[in-house]
Short mmCIF file of C-alpha atoms and ligand atoms in Angstrom, two decimals:
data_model
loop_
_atom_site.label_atom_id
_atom_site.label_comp_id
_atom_site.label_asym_id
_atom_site.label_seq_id
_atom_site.Cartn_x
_atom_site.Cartn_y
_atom_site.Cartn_z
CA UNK A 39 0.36 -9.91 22.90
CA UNK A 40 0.67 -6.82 24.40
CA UNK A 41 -2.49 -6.50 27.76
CA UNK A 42 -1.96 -2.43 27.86
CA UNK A 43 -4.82 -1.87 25.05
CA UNK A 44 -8.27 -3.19 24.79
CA UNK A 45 -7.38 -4.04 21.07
CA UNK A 46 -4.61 -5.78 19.02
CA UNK A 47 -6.07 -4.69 15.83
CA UNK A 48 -9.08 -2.37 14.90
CA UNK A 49 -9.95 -2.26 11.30
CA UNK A 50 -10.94 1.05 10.17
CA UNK A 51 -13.24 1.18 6.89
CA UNK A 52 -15.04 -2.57 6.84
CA UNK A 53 -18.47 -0.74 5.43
CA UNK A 54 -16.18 -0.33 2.29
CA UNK A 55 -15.29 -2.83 -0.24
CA UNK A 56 -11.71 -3.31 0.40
CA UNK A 57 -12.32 -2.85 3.76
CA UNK A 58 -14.87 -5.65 3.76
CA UNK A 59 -12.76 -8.01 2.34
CA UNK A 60 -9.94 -7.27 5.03
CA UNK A 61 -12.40 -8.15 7.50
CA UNK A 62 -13.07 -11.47 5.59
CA UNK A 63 -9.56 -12.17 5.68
CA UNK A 64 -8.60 -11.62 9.07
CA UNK A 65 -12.16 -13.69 10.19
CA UNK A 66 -10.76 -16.48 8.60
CA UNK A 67 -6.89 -16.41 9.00
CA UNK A 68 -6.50 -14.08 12.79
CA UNK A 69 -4.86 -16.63 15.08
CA UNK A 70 -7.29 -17.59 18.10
CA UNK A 71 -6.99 -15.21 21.02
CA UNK A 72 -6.24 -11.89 18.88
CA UNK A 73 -8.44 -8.79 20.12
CA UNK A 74 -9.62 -7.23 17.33
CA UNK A 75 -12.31 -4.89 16.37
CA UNK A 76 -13.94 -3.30 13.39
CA UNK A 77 -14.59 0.68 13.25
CA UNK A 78 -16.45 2.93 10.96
CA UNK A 79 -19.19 5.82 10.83
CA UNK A 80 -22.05 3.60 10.58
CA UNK A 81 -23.06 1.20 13.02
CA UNK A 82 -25.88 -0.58 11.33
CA UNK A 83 -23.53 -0.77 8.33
CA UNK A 84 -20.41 -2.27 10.73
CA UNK A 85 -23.31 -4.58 12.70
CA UNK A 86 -24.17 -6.16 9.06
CA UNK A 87 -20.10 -6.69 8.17
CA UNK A 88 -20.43 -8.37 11.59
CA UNK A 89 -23.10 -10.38 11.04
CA UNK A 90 -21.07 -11.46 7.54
CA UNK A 91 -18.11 -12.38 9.65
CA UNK A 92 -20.05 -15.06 11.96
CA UNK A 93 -20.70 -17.05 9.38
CA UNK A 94 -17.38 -17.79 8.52
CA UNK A 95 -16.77 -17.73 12.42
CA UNK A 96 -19.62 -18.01 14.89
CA UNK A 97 -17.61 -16.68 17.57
CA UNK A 98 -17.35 -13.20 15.52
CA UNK A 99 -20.91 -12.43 16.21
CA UNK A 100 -19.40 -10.60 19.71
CA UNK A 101 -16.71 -8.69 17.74
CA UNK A 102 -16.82 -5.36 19.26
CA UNK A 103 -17.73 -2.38 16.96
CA UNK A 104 -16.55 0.93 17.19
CA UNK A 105 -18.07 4.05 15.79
CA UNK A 106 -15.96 6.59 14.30
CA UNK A 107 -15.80 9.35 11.80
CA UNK A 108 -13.10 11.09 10.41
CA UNK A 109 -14.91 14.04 10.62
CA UNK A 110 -14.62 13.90 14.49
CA UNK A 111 -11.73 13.66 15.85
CA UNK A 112 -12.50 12.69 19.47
CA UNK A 113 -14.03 9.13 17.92
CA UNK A 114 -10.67 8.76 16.34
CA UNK A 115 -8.90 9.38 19.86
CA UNK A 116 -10.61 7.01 21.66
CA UNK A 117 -10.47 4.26 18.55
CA UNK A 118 -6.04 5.06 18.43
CA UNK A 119 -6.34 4.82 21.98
CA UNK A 120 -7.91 1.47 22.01
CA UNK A 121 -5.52 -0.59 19.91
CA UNK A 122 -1.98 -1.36 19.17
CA UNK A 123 -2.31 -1.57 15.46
CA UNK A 124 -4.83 0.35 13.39
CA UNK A 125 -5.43 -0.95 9.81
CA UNK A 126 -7.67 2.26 7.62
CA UNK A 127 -9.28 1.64 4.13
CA UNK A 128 -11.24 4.93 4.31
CA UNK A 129 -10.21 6.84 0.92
CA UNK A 130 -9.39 8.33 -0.95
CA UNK A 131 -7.19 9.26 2.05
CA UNK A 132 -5.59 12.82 0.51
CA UNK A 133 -9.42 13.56 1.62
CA UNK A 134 -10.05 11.65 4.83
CA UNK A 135 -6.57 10.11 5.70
CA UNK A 136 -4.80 12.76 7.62
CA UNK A 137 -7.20 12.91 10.67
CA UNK A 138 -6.32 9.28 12.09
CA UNK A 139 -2.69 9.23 11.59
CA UNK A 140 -2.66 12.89 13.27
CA UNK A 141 -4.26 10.28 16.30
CA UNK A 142 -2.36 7.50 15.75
CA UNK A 143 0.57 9.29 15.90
CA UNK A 144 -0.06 11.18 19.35
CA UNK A 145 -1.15 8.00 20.30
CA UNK A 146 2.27 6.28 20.01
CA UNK A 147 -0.60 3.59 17.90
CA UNK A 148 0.97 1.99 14.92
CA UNK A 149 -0.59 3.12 11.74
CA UNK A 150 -1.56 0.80 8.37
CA UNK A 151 -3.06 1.99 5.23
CA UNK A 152 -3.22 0.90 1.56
CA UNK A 153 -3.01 4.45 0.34
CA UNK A 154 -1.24 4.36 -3.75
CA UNK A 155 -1.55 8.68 -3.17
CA UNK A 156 2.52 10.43 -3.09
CA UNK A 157 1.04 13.68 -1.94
CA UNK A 158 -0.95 11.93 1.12
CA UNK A 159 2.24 9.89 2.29
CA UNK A 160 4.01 13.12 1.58
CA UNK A 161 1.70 15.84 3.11
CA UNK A 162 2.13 13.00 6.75
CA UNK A 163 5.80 12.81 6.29
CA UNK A 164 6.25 16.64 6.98
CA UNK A 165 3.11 16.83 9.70
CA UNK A 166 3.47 13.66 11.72
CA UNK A 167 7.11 12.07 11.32
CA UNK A 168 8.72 13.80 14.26
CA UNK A 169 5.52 13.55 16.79
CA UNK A 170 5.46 9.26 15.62
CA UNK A 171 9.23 9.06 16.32
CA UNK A 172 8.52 10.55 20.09
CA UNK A 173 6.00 8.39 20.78
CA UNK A 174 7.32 5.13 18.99
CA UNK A 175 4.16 4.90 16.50
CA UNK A 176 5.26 3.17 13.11
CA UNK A 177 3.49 5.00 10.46
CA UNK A 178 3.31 2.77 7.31
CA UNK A 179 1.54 3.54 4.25
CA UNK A 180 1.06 1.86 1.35
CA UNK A 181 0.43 -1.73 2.18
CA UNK A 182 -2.18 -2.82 -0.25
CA UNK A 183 -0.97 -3.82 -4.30
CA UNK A 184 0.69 0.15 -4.11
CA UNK A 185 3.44 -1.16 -2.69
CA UNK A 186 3.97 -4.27 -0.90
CA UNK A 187 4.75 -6.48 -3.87
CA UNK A 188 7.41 -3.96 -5.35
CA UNK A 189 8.75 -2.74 -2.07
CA UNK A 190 9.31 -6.81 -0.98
CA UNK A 191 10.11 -7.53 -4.06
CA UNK A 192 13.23 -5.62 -3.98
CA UNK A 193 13.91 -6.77 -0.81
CA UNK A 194 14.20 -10.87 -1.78
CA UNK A 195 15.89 -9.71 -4.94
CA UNK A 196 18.74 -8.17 -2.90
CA UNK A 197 18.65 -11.65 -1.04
CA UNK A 198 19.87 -13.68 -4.44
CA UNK A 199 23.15 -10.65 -4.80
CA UNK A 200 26.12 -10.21 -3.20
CA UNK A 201 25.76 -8.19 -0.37
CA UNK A 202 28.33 -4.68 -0.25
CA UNK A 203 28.30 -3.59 -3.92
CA UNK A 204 26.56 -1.14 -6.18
CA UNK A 205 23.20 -2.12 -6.91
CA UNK A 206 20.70 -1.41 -9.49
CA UNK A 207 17.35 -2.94 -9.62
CA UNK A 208 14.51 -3.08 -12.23
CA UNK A 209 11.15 -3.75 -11.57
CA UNK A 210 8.82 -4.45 -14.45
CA UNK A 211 4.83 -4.67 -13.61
CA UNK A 212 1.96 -6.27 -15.46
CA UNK A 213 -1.80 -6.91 -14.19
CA UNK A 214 -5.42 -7.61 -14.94
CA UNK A 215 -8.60 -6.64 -13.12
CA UNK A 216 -11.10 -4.38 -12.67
CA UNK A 217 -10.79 -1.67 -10.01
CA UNK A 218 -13.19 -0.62 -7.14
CA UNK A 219 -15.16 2.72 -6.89
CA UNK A 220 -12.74 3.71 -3.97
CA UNK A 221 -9.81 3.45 -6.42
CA UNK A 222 -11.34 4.95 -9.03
CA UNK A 223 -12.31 7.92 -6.49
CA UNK A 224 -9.12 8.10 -5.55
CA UNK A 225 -7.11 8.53 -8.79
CA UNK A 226 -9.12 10.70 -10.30
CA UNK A 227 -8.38 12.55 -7.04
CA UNK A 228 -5.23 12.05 -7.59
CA UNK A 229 -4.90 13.11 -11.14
CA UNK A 230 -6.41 16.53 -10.44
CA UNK A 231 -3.91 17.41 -7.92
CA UNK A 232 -0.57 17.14 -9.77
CA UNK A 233 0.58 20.78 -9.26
CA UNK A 234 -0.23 20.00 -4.60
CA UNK A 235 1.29 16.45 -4.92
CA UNK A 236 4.42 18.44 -6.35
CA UNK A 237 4.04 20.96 -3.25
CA UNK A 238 3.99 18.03 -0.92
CA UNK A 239 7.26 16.35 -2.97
CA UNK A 240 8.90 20.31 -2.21
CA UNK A 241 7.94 20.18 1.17
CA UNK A 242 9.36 16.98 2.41
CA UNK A 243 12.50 17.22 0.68
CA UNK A 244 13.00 20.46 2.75
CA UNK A 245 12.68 19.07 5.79
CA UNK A 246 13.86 14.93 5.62
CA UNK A 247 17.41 13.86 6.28
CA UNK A 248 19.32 12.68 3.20
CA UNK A 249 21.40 9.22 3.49
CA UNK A 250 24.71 9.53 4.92
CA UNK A 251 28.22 8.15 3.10
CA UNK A 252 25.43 6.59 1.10
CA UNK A 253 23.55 7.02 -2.46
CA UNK A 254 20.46 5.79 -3.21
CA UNK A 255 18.07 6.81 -6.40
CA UNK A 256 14.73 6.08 -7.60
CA UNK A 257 11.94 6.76 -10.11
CA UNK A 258 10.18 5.64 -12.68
CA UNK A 259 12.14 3.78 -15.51
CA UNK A 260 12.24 4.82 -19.30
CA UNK A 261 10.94 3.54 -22.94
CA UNK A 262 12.82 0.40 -23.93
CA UNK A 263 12.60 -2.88 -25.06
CA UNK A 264 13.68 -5.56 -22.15
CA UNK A 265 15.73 -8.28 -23.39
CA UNK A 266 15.17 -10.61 -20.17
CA UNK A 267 11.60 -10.31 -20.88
CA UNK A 268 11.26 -10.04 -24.37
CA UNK A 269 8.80 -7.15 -23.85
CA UNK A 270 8.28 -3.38 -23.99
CA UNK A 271 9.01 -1.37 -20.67
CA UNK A 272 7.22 1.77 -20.37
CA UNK A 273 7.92 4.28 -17.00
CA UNK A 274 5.65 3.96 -14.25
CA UNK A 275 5.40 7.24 -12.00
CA UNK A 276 3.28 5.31 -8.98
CA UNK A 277 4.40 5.76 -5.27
CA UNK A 278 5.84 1.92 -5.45
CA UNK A 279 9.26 3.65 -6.80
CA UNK A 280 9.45 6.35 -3.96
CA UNK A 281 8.64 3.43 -1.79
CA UNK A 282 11.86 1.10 -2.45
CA UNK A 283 13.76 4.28 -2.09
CA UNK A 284 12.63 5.37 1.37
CA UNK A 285 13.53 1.19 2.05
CA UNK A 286 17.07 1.66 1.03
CA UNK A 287 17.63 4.95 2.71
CA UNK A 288 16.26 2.99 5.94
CA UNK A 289 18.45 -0.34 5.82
CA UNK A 290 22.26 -0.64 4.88
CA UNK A 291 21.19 -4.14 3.00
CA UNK A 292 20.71 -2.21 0.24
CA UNK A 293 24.37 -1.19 -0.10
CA UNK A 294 26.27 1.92 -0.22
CA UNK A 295 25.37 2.51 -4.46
CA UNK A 296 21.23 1.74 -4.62
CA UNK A 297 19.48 2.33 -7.78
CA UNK A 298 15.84 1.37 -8.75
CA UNK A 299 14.02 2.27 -11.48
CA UNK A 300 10.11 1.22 -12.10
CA UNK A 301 8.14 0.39 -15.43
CA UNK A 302 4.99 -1.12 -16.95
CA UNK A 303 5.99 -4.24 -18.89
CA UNK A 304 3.49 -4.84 -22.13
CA UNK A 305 3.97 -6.78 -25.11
CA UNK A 306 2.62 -4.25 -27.79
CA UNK A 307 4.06 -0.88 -27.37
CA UNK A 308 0.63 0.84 -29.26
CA UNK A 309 -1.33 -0.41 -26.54
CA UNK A 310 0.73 1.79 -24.34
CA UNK A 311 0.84 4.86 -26.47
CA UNK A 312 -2.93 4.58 -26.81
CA UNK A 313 -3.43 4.03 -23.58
CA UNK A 314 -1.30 7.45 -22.69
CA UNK A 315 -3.56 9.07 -25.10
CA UNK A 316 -6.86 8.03 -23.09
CA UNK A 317 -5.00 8.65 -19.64
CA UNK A 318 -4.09 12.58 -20.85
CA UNK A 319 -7.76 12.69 -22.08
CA UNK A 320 -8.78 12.03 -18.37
CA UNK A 321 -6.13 14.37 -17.13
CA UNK A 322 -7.52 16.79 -18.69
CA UNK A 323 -10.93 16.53 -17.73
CA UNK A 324 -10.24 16.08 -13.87
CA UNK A 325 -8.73 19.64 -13.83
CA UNK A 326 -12.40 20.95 -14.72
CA UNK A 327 -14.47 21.08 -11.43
CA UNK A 328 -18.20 19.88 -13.72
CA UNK A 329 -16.42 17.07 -15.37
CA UNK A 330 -14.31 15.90 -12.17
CA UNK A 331 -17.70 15.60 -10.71
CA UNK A 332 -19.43 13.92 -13.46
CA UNK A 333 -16.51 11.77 -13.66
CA UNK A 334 -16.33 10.64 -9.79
CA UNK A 335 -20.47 10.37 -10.08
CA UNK A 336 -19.90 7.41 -12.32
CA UNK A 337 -19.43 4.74 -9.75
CA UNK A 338 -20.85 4.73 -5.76
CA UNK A 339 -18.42 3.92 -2.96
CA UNK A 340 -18.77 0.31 -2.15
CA UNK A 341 -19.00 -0.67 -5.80
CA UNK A 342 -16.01 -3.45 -6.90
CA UNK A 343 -15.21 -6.69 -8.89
CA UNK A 344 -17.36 -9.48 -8.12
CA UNK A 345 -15.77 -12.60 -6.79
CA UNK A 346 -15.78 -14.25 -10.05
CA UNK A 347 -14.15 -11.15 -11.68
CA UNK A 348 -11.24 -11.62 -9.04
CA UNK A 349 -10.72 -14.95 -9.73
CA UNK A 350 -10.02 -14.18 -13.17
CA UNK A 351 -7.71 -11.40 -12.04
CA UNK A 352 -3.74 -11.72 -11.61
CA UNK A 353 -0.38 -9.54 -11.09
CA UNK A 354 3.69 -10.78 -11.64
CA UNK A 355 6.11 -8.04 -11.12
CA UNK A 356 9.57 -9.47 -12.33
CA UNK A 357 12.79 -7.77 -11.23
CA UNK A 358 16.07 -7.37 -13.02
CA UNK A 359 18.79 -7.02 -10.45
CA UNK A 360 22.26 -6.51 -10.87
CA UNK A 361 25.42 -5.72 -8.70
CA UNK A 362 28.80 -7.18 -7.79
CA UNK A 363 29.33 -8.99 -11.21
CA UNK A 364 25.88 -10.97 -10.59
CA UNK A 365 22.32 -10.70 -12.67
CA UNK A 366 19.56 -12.30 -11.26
CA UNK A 367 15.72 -12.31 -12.42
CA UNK A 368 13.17 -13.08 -9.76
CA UNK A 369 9.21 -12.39 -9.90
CA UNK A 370 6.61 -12.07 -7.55
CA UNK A 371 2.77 -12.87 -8.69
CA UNK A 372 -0.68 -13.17 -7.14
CA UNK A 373 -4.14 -13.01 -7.73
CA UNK A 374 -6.30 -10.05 -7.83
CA UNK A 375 -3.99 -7.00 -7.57
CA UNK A 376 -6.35 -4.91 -6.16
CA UNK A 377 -8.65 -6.23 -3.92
CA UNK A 378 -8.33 -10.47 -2.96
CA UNK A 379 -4.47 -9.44 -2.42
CA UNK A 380 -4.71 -6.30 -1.43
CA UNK A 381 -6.53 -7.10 1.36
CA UNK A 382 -4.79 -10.08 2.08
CA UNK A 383 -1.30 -7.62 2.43
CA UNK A 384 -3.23 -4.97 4.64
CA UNK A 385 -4.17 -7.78 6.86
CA UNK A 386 -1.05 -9.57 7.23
CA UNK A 387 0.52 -6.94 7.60
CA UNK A 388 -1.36 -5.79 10.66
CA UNK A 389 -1.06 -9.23 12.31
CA UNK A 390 3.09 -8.96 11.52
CA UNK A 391 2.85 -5.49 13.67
CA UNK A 392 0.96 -6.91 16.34
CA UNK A 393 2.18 -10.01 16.71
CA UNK A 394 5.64 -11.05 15.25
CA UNK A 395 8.85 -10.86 17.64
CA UNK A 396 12.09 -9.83 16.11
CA UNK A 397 10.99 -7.01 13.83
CA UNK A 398 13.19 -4.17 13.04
CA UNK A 399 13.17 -1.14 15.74
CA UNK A 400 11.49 1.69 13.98
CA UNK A 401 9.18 4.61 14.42
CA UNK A 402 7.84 7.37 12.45
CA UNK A 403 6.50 7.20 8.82
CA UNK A 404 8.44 3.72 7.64
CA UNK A 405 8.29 1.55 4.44
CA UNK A 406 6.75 -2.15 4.55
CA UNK A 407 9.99 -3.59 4.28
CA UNK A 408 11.62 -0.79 6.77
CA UNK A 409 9.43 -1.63 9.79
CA UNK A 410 8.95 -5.58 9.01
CA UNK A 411 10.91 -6.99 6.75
CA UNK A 412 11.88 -10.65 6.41
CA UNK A 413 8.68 -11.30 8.65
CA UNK A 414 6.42 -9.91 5.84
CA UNK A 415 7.90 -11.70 3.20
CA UNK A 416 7.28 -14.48 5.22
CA UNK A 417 3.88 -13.86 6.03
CA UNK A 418 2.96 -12.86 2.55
CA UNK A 419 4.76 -16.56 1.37
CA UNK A 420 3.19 -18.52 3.56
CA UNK A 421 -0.35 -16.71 2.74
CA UNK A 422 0.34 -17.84 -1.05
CA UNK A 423 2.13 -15.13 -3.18
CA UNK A 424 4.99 -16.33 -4.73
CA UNK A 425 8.59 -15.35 -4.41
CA UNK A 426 10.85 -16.64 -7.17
CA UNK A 427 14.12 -16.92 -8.94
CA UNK A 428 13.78 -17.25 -12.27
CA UNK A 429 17.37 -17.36 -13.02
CA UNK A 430 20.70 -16.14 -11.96
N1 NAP B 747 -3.12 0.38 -2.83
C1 NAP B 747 -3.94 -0.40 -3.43
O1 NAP B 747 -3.52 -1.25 -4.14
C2 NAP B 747 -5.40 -0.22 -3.19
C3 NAP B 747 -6.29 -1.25 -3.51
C4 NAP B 747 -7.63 -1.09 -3.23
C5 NAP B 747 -8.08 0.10 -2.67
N2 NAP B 747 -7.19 1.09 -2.40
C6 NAP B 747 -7.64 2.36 -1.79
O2 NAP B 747 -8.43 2.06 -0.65
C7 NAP B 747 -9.42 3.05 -0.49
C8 NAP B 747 -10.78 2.38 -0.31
O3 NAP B 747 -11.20 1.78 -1.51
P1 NAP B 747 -12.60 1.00 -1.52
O4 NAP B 747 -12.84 0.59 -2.92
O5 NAP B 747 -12.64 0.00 -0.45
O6 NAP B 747 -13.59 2.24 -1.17
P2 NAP B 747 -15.09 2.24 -0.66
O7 NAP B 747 -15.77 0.94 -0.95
O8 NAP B 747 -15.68 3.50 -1.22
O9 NAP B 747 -14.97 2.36 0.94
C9 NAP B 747 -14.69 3.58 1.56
C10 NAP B 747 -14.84 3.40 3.07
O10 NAP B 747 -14.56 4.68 3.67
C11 NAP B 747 -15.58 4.91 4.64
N3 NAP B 747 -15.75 6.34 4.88
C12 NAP B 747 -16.00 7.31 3.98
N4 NAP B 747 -16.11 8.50 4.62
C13 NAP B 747 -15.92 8.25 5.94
C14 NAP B 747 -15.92 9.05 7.11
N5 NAP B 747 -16.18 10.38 7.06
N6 NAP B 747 -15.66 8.48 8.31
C15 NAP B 747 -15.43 7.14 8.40
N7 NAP B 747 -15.44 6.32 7.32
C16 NAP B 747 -15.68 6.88 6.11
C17 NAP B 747 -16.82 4.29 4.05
O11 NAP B 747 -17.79 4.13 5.07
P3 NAP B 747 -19.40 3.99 4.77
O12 NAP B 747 -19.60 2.55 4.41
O13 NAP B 747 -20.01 4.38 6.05
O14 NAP B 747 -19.70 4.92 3.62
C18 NAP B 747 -16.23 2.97 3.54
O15 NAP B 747 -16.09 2.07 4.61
C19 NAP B 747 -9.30 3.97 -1.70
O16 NAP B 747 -8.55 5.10 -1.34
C20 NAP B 747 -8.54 3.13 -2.71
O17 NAP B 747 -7.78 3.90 -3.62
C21 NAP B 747 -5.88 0.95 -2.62
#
């Protein structure tokens, strides 16, 4: 471990409800010796996570607390400063992300969120890329459910094909849970800023490098029954697909032909269709400033599943890869999507930054499987989601 900072690891966010859970995680699973801190706007709020954390650990009860508030960016100096990796839950982040990677990356820090918003991972691409890549700061979004499990999913599917020819890859998706307040904040954010998210899509294809003597593709799938799963397949237009894209433009394991397309997977296509219907009835009403804040008024930041809801709660995304003459099926599941997992990824994640030898050299805005790679999927093994082939 690296002596230069005060911190290995500061978690940003552990007032919230994801962010509390991170903290549980790392509490019990951070190997002994890692320096790690929590940060947020509210000290009395951080001292009571703290207070949480020692008794699952007594020794936590001196974990050093750091106030900070995206609002000021001098507290968000001195917290990038302080650490080698810093981990953020504090959505939705199109609102309050942009502040502490703009540290991070003039900090040469590297930079973790869980962040499921394309215009936010956009809108940092264009502002913060080149200044990360001068000072060696690995800016990765996205580590939570959106879009570890699809983005390292890909990855061990590739493992089961022959390596050097065309590739296409299909990723089905199904879950149950309940969601958070902070994810519910944040897509309804989300959903009323289609017409900047497209903006931010504009932007960074102006400006970022295509692949060279190389094509790669990706996007959400299409209608369709799937034979392999004797289900429906219906497109899914998340970040995960723009994800595994940016991961095949970044490492030449993905050949020199890379497709990937991404879907919902559901047994009844009317569920689907009605859900569309209730989804463009939300749409909709986002657009309209009263009901966007009657709508984001429904639940208060901090609110989530209870423990027992979680335990009830579970994700598989299977894969259908092909390329050189070979089809494969393979499927990665979990627990709660959102939250027991989520947090679990964020987490590992940071510890794979800070502490694992041998991972890929990288800076700049970089995928999950870009800057780590075979050490996350076997972090995120050995933590207990499963990586399978089903057959081929
Ligand atoms: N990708 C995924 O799969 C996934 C899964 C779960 C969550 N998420 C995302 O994670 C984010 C958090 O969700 P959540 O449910 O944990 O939300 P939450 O419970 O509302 O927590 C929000 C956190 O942000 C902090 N915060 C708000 N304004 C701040 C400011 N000005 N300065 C510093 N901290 C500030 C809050 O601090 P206080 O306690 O002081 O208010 C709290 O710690 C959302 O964007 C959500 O979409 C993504």
């Amino acid at each position: 471990m690296g002596e230069e900072r005060a911190y290995d690891i500061v978690l940003f966010g552990a007032t919230g409800f994801t962010g509390g859970l991170t903290a549980d995680y790392l509490a019990r699973h951070a190997p002994d010796g890692l320096r790690w801190a929590l940060a947020g706007r509210n000290p009395a709020r951080l001292a009571a996570v703290r207070d949480r954390l020692a008794d699952i650990d007594p020794a936590l009860a001196e974990l050093p607390l750091l106030t900070a508030d995206v609002t000021d960016p001098e507290s968000l100096r001195l917290v990038a400063e302080s650490a080698r990796v810093v981990a953020t839950t504090v959505g939705p982040y199109v609102h309050h992300g942009e502040p502490l990677v703009a540290a991070c990356a003039r900090a040469g820090t590297d930079y973790l969120d869980i962040t499921g918003e394309p215009e936010f991972v956009d809108t940092m691409y264009v502002r913060h890329h080149a200044e990360a890549v001068r000072t060696g700061a690995r800016l990765v979004h996205a580590c939570g459910f959106d879009s570890i499990p699809h983005d390292v999913g890909v990855w061990f599917t590739l493992k089961h094909l022959p390596a050097g020819a065309p590739v296409s890859v299909d990723g089905y998706v199904r879950a149950g849970g309940r969601f958070s307040a902070g994810t519910y904040h944040s897509a309804l954010t989300a959903f009323s800023r289609t017409a900047q998210a497209g903006r931010a899509a504009r932007e960074r294809r102006a400006v970022e490098p295509r692949p060279q003597g190389r094509r790669v593709r990706g996007g959400p799938g299409r209608v369709g029954r799937v034979r392999e799963l004797d289900m429906w397949a219906v497109p899914l237009p998340t970040v995960d697909p723009q994800v595994v894209r940016r991961s095949a433009v970044a490492r030449p394991e993905y050949g020199p032909d890379f497709r990937y397309r991404h879907h919902a997977a559901v047994k009844r296509l009317p569920t689907v269709l009605l859900g569309a219907a209730g989804l463009g009835g939300v749409l909709g009403l986002v657009k309209l400033p009263p009901t966007r804040r009657w709508l984001l008024g429904r639940l208060a930041s901090g609110d989530g599943p209870s423990a027992r809801q979680r335990a009830k709660s579970w994700f598989t995304v299977r894969f259908v890869g092909s390329g050189g003459g070979r089809t494969v099926l393979t499927e990665v599941a979990g627990g709660d999507p959102g939250y027991d997992e989520t947090s679990k990824m964020l987490a590992e994640s940071a510890l794979c930054l800070a502490l694992d030898d041998g991972l890929p050299t990288t800076s700049g805005q970089v995928t999950p499987v870009a800057a780590m790679g075979d050490a996350l999927l076997r972090r995120l093994t050995d933590a207990g989601l499963t990586f399978r082939l089903l057959k081929g």
